PDB file of C-alpha atoms in Angstrom:
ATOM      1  CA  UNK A 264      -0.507 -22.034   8.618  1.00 90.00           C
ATOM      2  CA  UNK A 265       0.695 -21.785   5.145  1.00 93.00           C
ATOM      3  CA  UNK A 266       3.168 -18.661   4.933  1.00 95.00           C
ATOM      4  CA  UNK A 267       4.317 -17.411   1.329  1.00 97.00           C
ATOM      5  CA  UNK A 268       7.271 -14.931   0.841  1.00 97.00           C
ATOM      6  CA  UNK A 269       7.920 -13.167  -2.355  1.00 97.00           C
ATOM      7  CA  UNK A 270      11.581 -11.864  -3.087  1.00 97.00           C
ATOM      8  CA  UNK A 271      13.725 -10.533  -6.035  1.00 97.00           C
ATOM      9  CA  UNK A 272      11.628  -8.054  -7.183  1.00 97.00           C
ATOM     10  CA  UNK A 273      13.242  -4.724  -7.995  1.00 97.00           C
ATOM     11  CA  UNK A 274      13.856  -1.949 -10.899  1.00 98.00           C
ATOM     12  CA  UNK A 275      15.486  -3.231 -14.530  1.00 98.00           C
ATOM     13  CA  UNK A 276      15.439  -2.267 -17.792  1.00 98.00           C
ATOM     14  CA  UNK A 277      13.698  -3.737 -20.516  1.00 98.00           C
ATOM     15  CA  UNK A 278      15.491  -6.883 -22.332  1.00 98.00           C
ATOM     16  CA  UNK A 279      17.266  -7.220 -18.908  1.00 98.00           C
ATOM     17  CA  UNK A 280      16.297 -10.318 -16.217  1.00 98.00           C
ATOM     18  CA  UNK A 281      15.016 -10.990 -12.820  1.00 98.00           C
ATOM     19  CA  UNK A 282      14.419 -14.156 -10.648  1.00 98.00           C
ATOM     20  CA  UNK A 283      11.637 -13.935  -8.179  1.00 98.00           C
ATOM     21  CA  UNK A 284      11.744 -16.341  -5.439  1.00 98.00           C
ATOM     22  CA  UNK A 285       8.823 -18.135  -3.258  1.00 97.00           C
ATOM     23  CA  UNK A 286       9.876 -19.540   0.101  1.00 97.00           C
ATOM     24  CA  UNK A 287       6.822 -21.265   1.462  1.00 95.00           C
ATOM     25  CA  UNK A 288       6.332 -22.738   4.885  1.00 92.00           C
ATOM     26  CA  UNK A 289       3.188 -24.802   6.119  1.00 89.00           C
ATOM     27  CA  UNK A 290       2.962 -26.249   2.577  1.00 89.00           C
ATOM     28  CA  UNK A 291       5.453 -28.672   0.666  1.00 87.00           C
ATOM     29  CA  UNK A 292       5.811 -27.183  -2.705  1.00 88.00           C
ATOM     30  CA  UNK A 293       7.012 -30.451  -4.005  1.00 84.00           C
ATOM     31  CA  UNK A 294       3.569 -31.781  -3.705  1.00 84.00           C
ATOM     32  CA  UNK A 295       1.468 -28.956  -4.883  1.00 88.00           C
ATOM     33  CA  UNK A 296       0.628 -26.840  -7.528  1.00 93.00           C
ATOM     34  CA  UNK A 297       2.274 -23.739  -7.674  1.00 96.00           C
ATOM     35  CA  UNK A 298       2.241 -20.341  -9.161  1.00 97.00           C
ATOM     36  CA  UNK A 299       2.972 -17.071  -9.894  1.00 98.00           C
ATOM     37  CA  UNK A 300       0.164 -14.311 -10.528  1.00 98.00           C
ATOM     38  CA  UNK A 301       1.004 -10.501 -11.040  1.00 98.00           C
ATOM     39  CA  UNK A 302      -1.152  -7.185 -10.775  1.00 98.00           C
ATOM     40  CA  UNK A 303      -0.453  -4.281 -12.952  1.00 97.00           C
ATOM     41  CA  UNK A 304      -1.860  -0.896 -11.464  1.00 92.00           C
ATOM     42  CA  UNK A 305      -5.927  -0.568 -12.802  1.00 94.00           C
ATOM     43  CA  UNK A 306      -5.783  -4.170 -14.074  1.00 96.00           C
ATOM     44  CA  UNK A 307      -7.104  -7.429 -12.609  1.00 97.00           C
ATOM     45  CA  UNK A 308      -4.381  -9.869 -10.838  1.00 97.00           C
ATOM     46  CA  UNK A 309      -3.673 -12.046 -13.625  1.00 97.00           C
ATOM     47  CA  UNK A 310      -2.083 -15.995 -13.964  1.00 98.00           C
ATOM     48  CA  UNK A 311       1.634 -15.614 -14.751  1.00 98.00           C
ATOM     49  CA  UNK A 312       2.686 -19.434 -14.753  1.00 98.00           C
ATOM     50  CA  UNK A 313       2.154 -22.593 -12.807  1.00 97.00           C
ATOM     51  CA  UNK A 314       4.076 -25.945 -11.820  1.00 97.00           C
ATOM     52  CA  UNK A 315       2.054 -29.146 -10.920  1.00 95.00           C
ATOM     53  CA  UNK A 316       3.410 -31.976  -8.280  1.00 92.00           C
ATOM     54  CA  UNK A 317       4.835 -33.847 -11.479  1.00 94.00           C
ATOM     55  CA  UNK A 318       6.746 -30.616 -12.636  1.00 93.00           C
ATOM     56  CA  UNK A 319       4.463 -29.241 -15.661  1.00 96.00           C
ATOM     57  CA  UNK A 320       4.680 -26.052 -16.256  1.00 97.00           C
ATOM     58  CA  UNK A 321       1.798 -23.492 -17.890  1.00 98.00           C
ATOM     59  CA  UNK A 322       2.559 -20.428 -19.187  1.00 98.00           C
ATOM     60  CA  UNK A 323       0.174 -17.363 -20.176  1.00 98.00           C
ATOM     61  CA  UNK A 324       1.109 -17.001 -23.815  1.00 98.00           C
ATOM     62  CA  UNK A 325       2.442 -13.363 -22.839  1.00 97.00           C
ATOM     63  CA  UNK A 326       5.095 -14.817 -21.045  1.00 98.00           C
ATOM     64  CA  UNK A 327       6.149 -17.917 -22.849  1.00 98.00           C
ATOM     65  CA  UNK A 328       9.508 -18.364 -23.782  1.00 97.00           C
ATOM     66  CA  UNK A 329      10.787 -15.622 -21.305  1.00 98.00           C
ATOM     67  CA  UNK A 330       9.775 -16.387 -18.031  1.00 98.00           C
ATOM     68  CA  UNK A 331      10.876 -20.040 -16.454  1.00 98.00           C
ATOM     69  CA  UNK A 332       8.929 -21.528 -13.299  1.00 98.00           C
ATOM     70  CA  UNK A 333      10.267 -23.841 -11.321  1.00 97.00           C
ATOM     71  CA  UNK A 334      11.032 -25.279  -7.359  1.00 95.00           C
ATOM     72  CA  UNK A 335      13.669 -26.698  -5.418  1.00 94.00           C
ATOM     73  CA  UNK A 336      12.219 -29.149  -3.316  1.00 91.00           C
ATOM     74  CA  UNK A 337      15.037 -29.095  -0.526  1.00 94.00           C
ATOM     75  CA  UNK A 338      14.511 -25.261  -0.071  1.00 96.00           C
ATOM     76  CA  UNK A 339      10.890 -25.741  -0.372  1.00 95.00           C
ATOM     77  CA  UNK A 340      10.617 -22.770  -2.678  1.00 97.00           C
ATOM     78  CA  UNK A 341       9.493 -21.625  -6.089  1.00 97.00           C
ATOM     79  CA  UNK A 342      10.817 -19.472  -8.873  1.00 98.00           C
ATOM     80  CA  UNK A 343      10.312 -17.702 -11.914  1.00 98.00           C
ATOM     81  CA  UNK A 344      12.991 -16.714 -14.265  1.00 98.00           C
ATOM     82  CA  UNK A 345      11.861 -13.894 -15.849  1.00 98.00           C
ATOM     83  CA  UNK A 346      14.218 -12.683 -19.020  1.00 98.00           C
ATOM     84  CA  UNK A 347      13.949 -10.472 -21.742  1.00 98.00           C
ATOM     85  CA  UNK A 348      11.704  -8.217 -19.626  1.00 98.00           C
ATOM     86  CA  UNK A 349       9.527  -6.150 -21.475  1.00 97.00           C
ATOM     87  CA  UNK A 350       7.399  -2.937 -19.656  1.00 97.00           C
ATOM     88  CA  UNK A 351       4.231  -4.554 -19.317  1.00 96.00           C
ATOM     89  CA  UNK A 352       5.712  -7.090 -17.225  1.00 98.00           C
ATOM     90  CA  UNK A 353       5.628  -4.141 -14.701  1.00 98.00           C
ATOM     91  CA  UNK A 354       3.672  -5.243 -11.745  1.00 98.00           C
ATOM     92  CA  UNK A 355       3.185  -6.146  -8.453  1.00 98.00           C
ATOM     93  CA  UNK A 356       4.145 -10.387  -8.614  1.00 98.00           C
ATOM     94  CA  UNK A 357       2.631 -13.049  -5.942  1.00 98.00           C
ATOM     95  CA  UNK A 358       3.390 -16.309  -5.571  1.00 97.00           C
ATOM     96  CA  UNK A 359       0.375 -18.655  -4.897  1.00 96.00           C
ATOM     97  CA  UNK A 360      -1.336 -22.211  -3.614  1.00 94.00           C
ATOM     98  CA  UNK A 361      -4.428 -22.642  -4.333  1.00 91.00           C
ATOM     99  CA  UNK A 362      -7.268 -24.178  -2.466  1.00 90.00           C
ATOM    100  CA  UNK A 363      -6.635 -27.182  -0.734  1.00 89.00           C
ATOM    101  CA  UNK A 364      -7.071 -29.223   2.340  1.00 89.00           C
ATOM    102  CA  UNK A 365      -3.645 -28.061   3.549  1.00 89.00           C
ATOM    103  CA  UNK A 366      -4.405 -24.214   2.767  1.00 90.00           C
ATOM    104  CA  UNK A 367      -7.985 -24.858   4.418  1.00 88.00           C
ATOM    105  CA  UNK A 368      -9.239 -24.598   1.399  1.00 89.00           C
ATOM    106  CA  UNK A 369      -8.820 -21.115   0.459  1.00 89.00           C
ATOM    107  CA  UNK A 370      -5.885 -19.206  -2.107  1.00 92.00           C
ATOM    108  CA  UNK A 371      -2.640 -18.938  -0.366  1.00 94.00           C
ATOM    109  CA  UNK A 372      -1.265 -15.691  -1.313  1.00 96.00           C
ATOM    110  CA  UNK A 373       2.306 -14.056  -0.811  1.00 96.00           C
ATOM    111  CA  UNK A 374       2.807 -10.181   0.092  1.00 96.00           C
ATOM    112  CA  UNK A 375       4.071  -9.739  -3.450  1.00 97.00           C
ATOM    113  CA  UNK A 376       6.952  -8.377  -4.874  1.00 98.00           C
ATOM    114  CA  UNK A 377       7.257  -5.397  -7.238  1.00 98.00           C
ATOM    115  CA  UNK A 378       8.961  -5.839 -10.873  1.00 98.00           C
ATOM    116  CA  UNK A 379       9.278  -2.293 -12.723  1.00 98.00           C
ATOM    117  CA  UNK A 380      10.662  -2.582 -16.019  1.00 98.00           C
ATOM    118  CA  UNK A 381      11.775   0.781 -17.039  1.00 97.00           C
ATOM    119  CA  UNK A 382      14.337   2.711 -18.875  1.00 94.00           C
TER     120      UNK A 382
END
């Protein structure tokens, strides 16, 4: 059973940083592809970043060159750097896998974390 678990959330203020961390069990991160989605209140969950098995990274272009994905394969978890916060950042974040054999084929899916970006 693949287990996902969101941390480093939390309350900053805008231009400041956060790292969110993913520790995953039931899945090796190292050989999956990875990301990070968030949910703003009234708006659709929306793609954050991503990290292949090879280590490529994807950004959505509101986020590039301030947030940073990546894993460390002993800990098994993922991360996203998140600097120079802005307050639409401001949602709840979850970490994801997406469909595969080892997630029987459905979205893995974190509780989530809440980032508030706020003065």
């Amino acid at each position: 059973q693949v287990q996902l678990v969101e941390s480093g959330g939390g309350l900053v203020q805008p231009g400041g940083s956060l790292r969110l961390s993913c520790a995953a069990s039931g899945i090796i991160t190292s050989v999956n592809r990875m990301g990070w989605y968030r949910q703003a209140p009234g708006k659709q969950r929306e793609l954050v970043a991503t990290i292949t098995s090879f280590g490529k990274t994807n950004y959505a272009d509101s986020v590039k060159g301030r947030f940073t994905i990546s894993r460390d394969n002993v800990k098994n978890t993922v991360y996203l750097q998140m600097n120079s916060l802005k307050a639409e950042d401001t949602a709840v974040y979850y970490c994801n896998a997406p469909p595969s054999l080892t997630t029987g084929w459905s979205d893995a899916w974190g509780q989530g974390t809440q980032v508030t970006v706020s003065s």
